[in-house]
PDB file of C-alpha atoms and ligand atoms in Angstrom:
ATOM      1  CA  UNK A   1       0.000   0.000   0.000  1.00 92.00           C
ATOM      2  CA  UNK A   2       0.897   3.302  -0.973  1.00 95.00           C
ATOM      3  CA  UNK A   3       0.713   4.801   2.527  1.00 92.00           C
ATOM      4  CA  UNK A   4       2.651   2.522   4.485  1.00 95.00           C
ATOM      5  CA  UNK A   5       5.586   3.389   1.860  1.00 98.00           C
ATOM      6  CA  UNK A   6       8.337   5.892   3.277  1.00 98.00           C
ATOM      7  CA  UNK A   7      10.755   6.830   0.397  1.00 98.00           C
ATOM      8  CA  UNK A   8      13.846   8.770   0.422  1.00 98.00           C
ATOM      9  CA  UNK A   9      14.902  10.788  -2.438  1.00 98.00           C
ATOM     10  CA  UNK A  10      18.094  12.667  -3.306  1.00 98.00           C
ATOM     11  CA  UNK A  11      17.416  15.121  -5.521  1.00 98.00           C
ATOM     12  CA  UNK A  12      20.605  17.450  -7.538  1.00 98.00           C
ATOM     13  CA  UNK A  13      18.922  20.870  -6.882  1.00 98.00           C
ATOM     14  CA  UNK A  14      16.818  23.074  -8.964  1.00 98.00           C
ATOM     15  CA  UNK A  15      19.400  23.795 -12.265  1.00 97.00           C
ATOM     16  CA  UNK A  16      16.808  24.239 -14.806  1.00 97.00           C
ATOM     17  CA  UNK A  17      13.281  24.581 -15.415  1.00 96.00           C
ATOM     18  CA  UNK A  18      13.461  20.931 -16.269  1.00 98.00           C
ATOM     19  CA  UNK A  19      14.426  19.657 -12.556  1.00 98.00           C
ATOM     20  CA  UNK A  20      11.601  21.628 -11.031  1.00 98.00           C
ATOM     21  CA  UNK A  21       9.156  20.140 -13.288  1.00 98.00           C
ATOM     22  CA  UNK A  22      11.053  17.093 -11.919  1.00 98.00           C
ATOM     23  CA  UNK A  23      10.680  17.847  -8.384  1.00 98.00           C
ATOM     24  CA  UNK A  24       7.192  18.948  -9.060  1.00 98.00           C
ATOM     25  CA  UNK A  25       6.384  15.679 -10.426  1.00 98.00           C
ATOM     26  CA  UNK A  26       7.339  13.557  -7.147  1.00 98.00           C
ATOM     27  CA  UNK A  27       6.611  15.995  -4.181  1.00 98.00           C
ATOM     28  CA  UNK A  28       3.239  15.791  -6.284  1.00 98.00           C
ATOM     29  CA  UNK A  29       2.270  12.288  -6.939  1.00 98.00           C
ATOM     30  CA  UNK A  30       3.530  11.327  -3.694  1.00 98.00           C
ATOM     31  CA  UNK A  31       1.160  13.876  -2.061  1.00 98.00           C
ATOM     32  CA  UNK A  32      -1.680  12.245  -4.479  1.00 98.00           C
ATOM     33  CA  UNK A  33      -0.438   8.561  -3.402  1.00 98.00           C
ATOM     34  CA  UNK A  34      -0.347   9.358   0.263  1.00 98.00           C
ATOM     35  CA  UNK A  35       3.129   8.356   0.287  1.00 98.00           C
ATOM     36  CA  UNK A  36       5.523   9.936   3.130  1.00 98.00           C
ATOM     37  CA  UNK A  37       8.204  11.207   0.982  1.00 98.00           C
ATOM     38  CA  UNK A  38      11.393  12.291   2.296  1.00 98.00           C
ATOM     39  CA  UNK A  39      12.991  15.081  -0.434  1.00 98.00           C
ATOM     40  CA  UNK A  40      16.690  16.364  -0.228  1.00 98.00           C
ATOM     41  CA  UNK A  41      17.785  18.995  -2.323  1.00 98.00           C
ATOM     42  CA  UNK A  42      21.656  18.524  -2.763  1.00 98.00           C
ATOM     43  CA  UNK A  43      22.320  21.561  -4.184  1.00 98.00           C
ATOM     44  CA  UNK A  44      24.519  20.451  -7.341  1.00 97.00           C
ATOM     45  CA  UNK A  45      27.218  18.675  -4.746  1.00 98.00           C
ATOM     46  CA  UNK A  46      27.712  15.337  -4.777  1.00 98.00           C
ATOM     47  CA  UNK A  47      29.240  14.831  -1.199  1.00 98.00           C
ATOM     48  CA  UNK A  48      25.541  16.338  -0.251  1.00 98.00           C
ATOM     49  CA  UNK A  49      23.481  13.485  -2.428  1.00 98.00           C
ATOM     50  CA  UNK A  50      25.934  10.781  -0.514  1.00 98.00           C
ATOM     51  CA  UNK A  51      25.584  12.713   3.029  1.00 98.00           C
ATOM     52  CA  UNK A  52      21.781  12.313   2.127  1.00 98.00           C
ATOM     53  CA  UNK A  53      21.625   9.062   1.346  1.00 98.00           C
ATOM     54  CA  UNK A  54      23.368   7.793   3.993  1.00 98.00           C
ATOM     55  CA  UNK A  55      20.594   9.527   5.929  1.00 98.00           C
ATOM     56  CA  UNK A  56      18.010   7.887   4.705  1.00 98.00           C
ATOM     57  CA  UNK A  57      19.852   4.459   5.463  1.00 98.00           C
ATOM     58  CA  UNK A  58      19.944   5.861   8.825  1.00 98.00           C
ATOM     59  CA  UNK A  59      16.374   6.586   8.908  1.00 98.00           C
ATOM     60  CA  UNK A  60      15.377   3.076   7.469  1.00 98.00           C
ATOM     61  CA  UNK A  61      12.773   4.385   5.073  1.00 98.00           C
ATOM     62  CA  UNK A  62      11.493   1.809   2.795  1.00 98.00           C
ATOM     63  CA  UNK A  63      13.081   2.660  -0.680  1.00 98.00           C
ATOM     64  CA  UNK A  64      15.830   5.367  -1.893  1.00 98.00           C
ATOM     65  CA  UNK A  65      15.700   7.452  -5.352  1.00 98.00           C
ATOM     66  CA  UNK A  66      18.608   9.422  -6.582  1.00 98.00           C
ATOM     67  CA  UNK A  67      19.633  11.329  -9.471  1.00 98.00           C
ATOM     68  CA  UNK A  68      22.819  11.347  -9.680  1.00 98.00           C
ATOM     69  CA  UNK A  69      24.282  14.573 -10.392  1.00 98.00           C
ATOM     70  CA  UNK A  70      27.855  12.615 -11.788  1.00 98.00           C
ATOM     71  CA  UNK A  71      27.972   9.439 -13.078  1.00 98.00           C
ATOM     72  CA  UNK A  72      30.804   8.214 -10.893  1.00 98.00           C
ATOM     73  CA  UNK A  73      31.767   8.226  -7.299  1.00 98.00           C
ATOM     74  CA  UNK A  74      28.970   6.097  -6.218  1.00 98.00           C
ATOM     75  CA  UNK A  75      29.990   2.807  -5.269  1.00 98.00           C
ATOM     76  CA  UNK A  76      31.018   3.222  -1.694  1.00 98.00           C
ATOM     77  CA  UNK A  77      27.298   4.635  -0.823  1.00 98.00           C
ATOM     78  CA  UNK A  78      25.610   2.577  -2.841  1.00 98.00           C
ATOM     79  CA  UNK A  79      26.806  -0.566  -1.402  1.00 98.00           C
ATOM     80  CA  UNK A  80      26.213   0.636   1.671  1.00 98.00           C
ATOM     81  CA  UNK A  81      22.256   1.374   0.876  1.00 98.00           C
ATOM     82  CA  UNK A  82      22.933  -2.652  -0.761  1.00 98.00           C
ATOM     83  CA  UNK A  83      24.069  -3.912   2.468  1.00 98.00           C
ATOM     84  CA  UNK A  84      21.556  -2.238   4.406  1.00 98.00           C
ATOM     85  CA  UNK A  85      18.950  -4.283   2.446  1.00 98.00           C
ATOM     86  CA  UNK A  86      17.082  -1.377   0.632  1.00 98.00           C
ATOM     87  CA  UNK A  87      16.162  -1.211  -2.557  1.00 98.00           C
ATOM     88  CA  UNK A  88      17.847   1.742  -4.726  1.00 98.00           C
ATOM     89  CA  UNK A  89      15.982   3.701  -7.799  1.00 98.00           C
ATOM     90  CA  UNK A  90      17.881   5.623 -10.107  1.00 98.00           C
ATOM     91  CA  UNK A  91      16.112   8.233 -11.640  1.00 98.00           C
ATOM     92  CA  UNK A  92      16.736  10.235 -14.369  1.00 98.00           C
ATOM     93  CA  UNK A  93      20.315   9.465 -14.705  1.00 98.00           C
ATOM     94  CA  UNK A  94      21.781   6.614 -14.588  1.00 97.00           C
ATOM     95  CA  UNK A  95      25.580   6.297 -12.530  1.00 98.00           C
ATOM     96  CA  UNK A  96      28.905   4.506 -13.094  1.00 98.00           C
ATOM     97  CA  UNK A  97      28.214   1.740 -10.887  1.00 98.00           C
ATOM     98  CA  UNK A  98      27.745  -2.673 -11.665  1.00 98.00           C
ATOM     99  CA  UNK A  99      23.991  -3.299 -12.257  1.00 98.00           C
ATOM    100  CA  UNK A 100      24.325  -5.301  -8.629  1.00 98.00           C
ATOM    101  CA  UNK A 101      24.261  -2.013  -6.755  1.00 98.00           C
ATOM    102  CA  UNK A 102      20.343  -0.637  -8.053  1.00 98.00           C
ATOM    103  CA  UNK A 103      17.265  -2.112  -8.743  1.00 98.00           C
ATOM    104  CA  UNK A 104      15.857   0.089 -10.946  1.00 98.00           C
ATOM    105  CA  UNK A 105      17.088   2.961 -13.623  1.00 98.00           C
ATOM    106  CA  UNK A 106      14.183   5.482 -15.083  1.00 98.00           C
ATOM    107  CA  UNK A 107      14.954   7.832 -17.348  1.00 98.00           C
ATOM    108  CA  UNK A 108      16.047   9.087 -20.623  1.00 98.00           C
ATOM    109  CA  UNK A 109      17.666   7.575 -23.861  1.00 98.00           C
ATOM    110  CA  UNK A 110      20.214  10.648 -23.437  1.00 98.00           C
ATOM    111  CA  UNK A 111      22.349   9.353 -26.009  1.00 98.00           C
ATOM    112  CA  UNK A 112      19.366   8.729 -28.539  1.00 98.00           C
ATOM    113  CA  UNK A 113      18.672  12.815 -27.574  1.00 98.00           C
ATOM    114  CA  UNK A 114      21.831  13.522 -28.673  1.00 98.00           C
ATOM    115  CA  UNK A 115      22.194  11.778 -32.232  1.00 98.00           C
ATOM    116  CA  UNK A 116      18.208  13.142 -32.616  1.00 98.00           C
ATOM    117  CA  UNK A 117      19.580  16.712 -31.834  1.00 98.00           C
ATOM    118  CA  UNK A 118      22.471  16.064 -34.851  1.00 98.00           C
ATOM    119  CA  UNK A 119      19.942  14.581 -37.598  1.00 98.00           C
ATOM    120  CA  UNK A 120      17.746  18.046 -36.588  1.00 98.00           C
ATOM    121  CA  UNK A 121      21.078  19.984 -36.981  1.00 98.00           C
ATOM    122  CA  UNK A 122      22.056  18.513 -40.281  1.00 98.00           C
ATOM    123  CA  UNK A 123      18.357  19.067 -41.573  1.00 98.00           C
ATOM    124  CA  UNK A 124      18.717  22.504 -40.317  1.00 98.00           C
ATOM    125  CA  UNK A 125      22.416  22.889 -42.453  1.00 98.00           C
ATOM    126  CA  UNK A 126      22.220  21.079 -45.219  1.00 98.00           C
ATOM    127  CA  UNK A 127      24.227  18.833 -44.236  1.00 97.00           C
ATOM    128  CA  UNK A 128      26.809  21.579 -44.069  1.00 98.00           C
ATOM    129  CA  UNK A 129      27.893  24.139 -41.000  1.00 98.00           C
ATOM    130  CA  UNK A 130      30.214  25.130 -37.993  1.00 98.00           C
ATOM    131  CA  UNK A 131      28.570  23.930 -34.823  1.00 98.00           C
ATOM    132  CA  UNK A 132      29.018  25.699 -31.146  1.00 98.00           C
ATOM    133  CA  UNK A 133      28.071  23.110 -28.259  1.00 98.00           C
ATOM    134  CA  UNK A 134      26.898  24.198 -24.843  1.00 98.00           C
ATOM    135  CA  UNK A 135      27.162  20.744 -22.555  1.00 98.00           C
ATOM    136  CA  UNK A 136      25.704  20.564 -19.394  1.00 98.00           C
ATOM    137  CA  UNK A 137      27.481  19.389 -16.071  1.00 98.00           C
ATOM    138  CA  UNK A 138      30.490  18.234 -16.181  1.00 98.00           C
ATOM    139  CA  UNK A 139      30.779  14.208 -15.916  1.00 98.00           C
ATOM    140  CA  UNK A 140      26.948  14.175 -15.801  1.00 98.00           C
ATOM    141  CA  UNK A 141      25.141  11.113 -17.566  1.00 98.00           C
ATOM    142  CA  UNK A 142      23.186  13.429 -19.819  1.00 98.00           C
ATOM    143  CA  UNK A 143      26.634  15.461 -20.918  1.00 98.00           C
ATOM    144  CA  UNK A 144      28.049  12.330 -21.137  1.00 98.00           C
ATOM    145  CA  UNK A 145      25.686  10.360 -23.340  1.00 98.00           C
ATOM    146  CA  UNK A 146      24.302  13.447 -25.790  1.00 98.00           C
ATOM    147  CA  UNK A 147      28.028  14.567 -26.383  1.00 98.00           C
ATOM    148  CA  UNK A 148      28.501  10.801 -27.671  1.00 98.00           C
ATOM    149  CA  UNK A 149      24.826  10.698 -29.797  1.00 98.00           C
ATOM    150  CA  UNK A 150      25.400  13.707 -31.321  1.00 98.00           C
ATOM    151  CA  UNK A 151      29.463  12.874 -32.164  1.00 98.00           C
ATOM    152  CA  UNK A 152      28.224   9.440 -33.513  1.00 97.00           C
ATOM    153  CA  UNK A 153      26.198  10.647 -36.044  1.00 97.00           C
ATOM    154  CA  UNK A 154      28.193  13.870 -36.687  1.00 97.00           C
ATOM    155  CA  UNK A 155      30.989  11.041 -37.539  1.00 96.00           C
ATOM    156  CA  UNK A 156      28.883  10.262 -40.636  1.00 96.00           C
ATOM    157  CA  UNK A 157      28.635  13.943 -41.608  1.00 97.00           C
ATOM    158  CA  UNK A 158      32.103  15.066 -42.811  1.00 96.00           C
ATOM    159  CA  UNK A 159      30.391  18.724 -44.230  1.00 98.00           C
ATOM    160  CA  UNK A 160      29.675  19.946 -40.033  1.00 98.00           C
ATOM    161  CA  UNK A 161      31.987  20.204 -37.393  1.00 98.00           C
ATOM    162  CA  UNK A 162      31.869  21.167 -33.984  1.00 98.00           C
ATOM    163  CA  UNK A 163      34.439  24.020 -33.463  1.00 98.00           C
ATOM    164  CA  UNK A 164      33.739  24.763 -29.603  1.00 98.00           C
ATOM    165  CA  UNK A 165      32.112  22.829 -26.781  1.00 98.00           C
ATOM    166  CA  UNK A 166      31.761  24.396 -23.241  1.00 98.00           C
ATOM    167  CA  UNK A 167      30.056  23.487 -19.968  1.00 98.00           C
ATOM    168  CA  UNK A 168      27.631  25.575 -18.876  1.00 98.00           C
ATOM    169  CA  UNK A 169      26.269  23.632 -16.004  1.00 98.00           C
ATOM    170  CA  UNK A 170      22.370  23.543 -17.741  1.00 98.00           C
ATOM    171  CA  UNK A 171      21.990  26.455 -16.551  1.00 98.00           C
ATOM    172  CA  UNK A 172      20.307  29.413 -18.245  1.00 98.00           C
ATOM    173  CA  UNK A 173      22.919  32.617 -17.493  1.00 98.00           C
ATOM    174  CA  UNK A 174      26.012  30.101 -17.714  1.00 98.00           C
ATOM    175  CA  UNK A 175      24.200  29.385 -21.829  1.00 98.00           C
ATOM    176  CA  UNK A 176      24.389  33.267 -21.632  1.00 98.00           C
ATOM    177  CA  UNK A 177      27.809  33.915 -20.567  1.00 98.00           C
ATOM    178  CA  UNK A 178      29.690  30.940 -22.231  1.00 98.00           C
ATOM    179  CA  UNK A 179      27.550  31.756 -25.884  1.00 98.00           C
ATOM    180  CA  UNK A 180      28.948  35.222 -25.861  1.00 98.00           C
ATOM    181  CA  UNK A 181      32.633  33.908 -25.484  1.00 98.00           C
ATOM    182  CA  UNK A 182      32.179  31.972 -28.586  1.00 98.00           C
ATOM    183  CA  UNK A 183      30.499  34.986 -30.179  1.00 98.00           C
ATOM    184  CA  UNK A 184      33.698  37.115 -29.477  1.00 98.00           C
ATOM    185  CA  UNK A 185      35.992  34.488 -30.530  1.00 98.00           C
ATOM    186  CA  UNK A 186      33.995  32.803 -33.908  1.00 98.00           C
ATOM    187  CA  UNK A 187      31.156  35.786 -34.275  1.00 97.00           C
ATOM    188  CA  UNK A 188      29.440  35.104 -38.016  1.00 95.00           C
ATOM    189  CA  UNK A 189      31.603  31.623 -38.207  1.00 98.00           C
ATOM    190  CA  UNK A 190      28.724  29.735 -36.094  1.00 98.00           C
ATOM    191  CA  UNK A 191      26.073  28.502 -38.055  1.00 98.00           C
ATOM    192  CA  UNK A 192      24.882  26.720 -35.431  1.00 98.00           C
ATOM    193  CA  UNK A 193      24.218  26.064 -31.949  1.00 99.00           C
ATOM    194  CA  UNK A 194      23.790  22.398 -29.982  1.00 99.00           C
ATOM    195  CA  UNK A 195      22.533  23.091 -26.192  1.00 99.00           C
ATOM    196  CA  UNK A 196      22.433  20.109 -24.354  1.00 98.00           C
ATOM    197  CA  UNK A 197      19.339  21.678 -22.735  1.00 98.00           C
ATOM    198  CA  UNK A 198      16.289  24.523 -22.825  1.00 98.00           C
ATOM    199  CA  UNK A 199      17.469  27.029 -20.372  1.00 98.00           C
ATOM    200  CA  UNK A 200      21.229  27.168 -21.545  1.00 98.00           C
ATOM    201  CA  UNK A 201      19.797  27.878 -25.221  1.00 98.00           C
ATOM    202  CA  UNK A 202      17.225  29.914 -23.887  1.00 98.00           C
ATOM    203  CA  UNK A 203      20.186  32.079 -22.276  1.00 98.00           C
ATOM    204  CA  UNK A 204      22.234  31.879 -25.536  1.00 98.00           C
ATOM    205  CA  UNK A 205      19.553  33.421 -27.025  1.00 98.00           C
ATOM    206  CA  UNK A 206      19.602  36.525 -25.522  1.00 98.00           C
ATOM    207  CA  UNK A 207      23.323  36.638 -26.089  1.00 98.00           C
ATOM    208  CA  UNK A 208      23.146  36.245 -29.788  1.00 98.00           C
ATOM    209  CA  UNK A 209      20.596  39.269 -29.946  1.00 98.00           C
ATOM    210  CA  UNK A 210      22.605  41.256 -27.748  1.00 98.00           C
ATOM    211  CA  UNK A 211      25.692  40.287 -30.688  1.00 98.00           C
ATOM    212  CA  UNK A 212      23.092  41.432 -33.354  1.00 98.00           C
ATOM    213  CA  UNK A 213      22.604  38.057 -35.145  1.00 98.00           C
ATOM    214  CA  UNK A 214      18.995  36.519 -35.276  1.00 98.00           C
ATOM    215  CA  UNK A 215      18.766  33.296 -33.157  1.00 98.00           C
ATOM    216  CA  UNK A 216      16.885  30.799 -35.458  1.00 98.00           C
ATOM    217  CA  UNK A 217      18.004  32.052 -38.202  1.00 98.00           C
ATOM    218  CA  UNK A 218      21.542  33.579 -38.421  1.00 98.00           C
ATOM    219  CA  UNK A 219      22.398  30.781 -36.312  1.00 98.00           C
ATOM    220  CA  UNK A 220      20.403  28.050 -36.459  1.00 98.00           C
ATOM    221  CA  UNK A 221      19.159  26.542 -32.240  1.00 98.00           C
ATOM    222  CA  UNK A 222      18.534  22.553 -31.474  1.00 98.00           C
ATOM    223  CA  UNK A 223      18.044  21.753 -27.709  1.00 98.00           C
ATOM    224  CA  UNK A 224      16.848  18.996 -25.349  1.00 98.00           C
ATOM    225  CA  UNK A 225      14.355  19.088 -22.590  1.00 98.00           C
ATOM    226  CA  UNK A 226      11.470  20.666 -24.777  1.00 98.00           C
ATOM    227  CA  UNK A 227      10.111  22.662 -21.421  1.00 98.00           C
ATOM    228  CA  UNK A 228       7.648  25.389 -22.590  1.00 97.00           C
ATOM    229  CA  UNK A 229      10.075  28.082 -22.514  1.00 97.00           C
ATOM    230  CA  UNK A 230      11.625  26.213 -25.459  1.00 98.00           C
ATOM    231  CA  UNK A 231       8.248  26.383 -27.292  1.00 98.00           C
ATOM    232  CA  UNK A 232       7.637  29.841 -26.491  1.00 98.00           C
ATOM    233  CA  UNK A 233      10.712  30.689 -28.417  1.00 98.00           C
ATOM    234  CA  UNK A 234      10.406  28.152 -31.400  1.00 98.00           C
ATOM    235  CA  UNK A 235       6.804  30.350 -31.507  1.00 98.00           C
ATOM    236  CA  UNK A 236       9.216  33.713 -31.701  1.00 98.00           C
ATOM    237  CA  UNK A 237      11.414  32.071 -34.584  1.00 98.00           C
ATOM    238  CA  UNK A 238      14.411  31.776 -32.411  1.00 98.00           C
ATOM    239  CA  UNK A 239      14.932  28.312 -31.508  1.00 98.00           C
ATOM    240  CA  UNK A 240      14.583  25.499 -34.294  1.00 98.00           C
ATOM    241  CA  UNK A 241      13.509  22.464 -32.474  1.00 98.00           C
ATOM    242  CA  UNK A 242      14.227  20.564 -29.689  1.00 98.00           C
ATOM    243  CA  UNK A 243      14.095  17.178 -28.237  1.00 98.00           C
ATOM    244  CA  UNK A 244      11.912  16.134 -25.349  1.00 98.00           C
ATOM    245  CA  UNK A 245      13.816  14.657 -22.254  1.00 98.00           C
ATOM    246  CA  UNK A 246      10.502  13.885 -19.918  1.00 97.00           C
ATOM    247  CA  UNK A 247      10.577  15.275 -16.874  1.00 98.00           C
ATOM    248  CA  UNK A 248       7.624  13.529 -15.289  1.00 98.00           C
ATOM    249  CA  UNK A 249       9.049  10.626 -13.799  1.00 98.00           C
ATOM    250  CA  UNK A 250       6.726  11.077 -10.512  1.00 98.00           C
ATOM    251  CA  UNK A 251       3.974   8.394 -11.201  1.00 97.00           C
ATOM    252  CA  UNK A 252       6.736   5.322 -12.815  1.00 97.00           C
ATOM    253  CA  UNK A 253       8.827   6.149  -9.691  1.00 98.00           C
ATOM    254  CA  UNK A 254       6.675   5.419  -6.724  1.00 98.00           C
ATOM    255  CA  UNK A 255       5.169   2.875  -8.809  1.00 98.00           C
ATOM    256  CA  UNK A 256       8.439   0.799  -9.080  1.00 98.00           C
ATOM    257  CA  UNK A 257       9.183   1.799  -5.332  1.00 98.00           C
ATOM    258  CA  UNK A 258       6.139  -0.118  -4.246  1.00 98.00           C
ATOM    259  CA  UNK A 259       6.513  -3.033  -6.467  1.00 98.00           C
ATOM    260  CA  UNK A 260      10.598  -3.152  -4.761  1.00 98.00           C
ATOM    261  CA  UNK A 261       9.457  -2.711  -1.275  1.00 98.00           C
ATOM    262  CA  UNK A 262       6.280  -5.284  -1.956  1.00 97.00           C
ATOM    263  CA  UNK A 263       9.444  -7.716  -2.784  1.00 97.00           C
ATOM    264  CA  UNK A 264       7.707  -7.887  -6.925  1.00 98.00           C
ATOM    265  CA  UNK A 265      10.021  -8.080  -9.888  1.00 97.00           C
ATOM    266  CA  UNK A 266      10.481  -4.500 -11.671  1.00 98.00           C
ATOM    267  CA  UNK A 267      11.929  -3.615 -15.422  1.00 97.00           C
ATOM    268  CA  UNK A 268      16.439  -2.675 -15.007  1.00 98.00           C
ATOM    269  CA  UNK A 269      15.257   0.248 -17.479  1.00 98.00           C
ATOM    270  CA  UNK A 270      12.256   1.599 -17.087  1.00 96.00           C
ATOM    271  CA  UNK A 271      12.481   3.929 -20.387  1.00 95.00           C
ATOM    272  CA  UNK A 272      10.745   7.406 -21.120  1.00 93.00           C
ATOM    273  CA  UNK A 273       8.617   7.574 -24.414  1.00 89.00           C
ATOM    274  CA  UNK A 274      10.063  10.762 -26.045  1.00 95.00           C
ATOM    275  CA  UNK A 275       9.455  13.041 -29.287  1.00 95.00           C
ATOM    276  CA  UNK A 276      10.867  15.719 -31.141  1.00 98.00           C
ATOM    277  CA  UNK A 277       9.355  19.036 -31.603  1.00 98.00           C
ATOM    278  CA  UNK A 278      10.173  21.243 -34.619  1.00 98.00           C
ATOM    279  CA  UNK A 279       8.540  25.321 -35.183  1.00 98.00           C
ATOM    280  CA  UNK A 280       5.974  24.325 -37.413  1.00 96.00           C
ATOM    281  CA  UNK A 281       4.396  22.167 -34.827  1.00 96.00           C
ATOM    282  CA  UNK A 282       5.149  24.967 -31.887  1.00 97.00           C
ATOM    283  CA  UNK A 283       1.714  26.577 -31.759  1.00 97.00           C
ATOM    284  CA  UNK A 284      -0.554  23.663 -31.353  1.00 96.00           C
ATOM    285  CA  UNK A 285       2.069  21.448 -29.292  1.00 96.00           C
ATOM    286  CA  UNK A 286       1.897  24.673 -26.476  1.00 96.00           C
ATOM    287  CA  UNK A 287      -1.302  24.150 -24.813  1.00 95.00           C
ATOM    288  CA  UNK A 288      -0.667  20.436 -24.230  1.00 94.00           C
ATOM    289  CA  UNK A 289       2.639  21.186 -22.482  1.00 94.00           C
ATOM    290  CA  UNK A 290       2.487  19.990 -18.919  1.00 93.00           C
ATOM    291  CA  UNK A 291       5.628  21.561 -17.841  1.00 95.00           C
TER     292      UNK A 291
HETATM  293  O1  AHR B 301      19.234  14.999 -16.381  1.00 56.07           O
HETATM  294  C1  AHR B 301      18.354  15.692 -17.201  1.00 56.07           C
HETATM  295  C2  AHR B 301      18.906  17.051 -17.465  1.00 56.07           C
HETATM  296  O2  AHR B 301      19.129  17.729 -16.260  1.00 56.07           O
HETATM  297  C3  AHR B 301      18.008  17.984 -18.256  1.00 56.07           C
HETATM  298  O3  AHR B 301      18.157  17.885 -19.625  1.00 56.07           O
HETATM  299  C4  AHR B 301      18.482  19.303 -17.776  1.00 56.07           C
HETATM  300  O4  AHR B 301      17.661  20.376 -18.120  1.00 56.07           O
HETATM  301  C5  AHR B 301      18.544  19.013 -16.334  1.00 56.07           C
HETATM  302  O5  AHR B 301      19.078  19.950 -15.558  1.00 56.07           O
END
């Protein structure tokens, strides 16, 4: 039963509009489920997501969730939450770690995101162009995994290259701030921009207007996440399209929690069901957007 569940869950912080649709999403449902829900913010640090979890082991609540804000580091703590006997969810992004230590992963295809984001880009070119890249966190699954999607099929497209990449955290003033370096250093060069999320394009943005180029079309925008920010600008002709990352992992999360603490079998990979949305599509995709 739902209300005799006590969950733990390490959350990374509140980065993008993305993660508080996230956080939205299981504060939410777990209000709706009656499920007592303990929520730690870590703040982007991932000595605080460990500190946390080893809390909740303390507390002996009935299942743990993470998302792990790097992909390594884990092992220690999660053997620990193994030895303890509780079942471990990873969700959202997946960690470094032998498929022994979790029960569950669910999330995102984030290297799938990143060779979609390259076919849009090479749709978007012509097949031809010089490419700007704003990653995310730094050793982060999604970084990780869209850097090597969109490099794998950039591999079979010898006509675009990539002539910059920099982290900008996901995060919409570090898009800002890093997009106008590679302004001043590459200005009308970049034909195109790859943000490994919304907010960091959505911050690019306003740096290419402030440059005097039109985002959208001077330099063409693909992005991940597809939060309704994204939308409003694909609506204002600035960003070209991006490619949903779901956010609304709430309901599959204390769903597998209950089925782990009930002792049931549950999916390794429970994966999101994710689309691509382009301009032309903008205006009557809006309305439906739940976050
Ligand atoms: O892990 C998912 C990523 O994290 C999202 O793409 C980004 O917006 C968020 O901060």
């Amino acid at each position: 039963m739902y209300q005799d569940l006590v969950v733990g869950f390490a959350q990374i912080g509140a980065e993008s509009e993305w993660r508080t649709a996230n956080t939205r999403s299981i504060q939410d449902t777990a209000i709706r489920l009656g499920v007592e829900l303990k929520f730690a913010d870590g703040q982007q640090q991932q000595e605080n997501q460990i500190k946390q979890i080893r809390s909740f082991i303390a507390q002996r609540v009935d299942v743990i969730g993470v998302s792990p804000v790097v992909e390594t580091g884990w092992d220690a703590v999660f053997s620990e939450v193994k030895q303890a006997g509780i079942p471990l969810i990873l969700l959202d992004r997946h960690a470094d770690v032998s498929d022994d230590l979790f029960s569950a992963f669910i999330g995102s295809d984030f290297v799938l995101e990143g060779q979609r984001a390259c076919v849009e880009m090479a749709k978007l070119l012509d097949g031809q162009g010089n490419i700007v890249v704003l990653e995310g966190t730094a050793g982060s699954a999604p970084t990780v995994d869209r850097r090597a999607g969109f490099e794998s099929c950039l591999h079979q497209r010898p006509g675009m290259q990539v002539i910059a990449r920099q982290y900008g955290d996901f995060i919409r003033a570090r898009g800002k701030e890093v997009m106008k370096t590679f302004l001043q250093t590459y200005g009308s060069q970049i034909d195109a921009l790859f943000a490994q999320n919304d907010d960091m394009a959505l911050g690019a943005i306003e740096a290419i207007e402030e440059y005097g180029l039109r985002p959208g079309v001077d330099i063409k925008i693909v992005s991940v996440d597809a939060v309704r920010g994204a939308f409003e600008a694909m609506l204002a002709g600035k960003l070209n399209a991006t490619i949903e990352c779901n956010p609304l992992l709430g309901p599959q999360f204390f769903e597998t929690a209950l089925k782990l603490a009930n002792g049931d079998p549950v999916q390794k990979w429970v994966k999101s069901d994710e689309g691509i949305f382009r301009q032309d599509t903008a205006a009557q995709e809006l309305p439906k957007r739940k976050y």
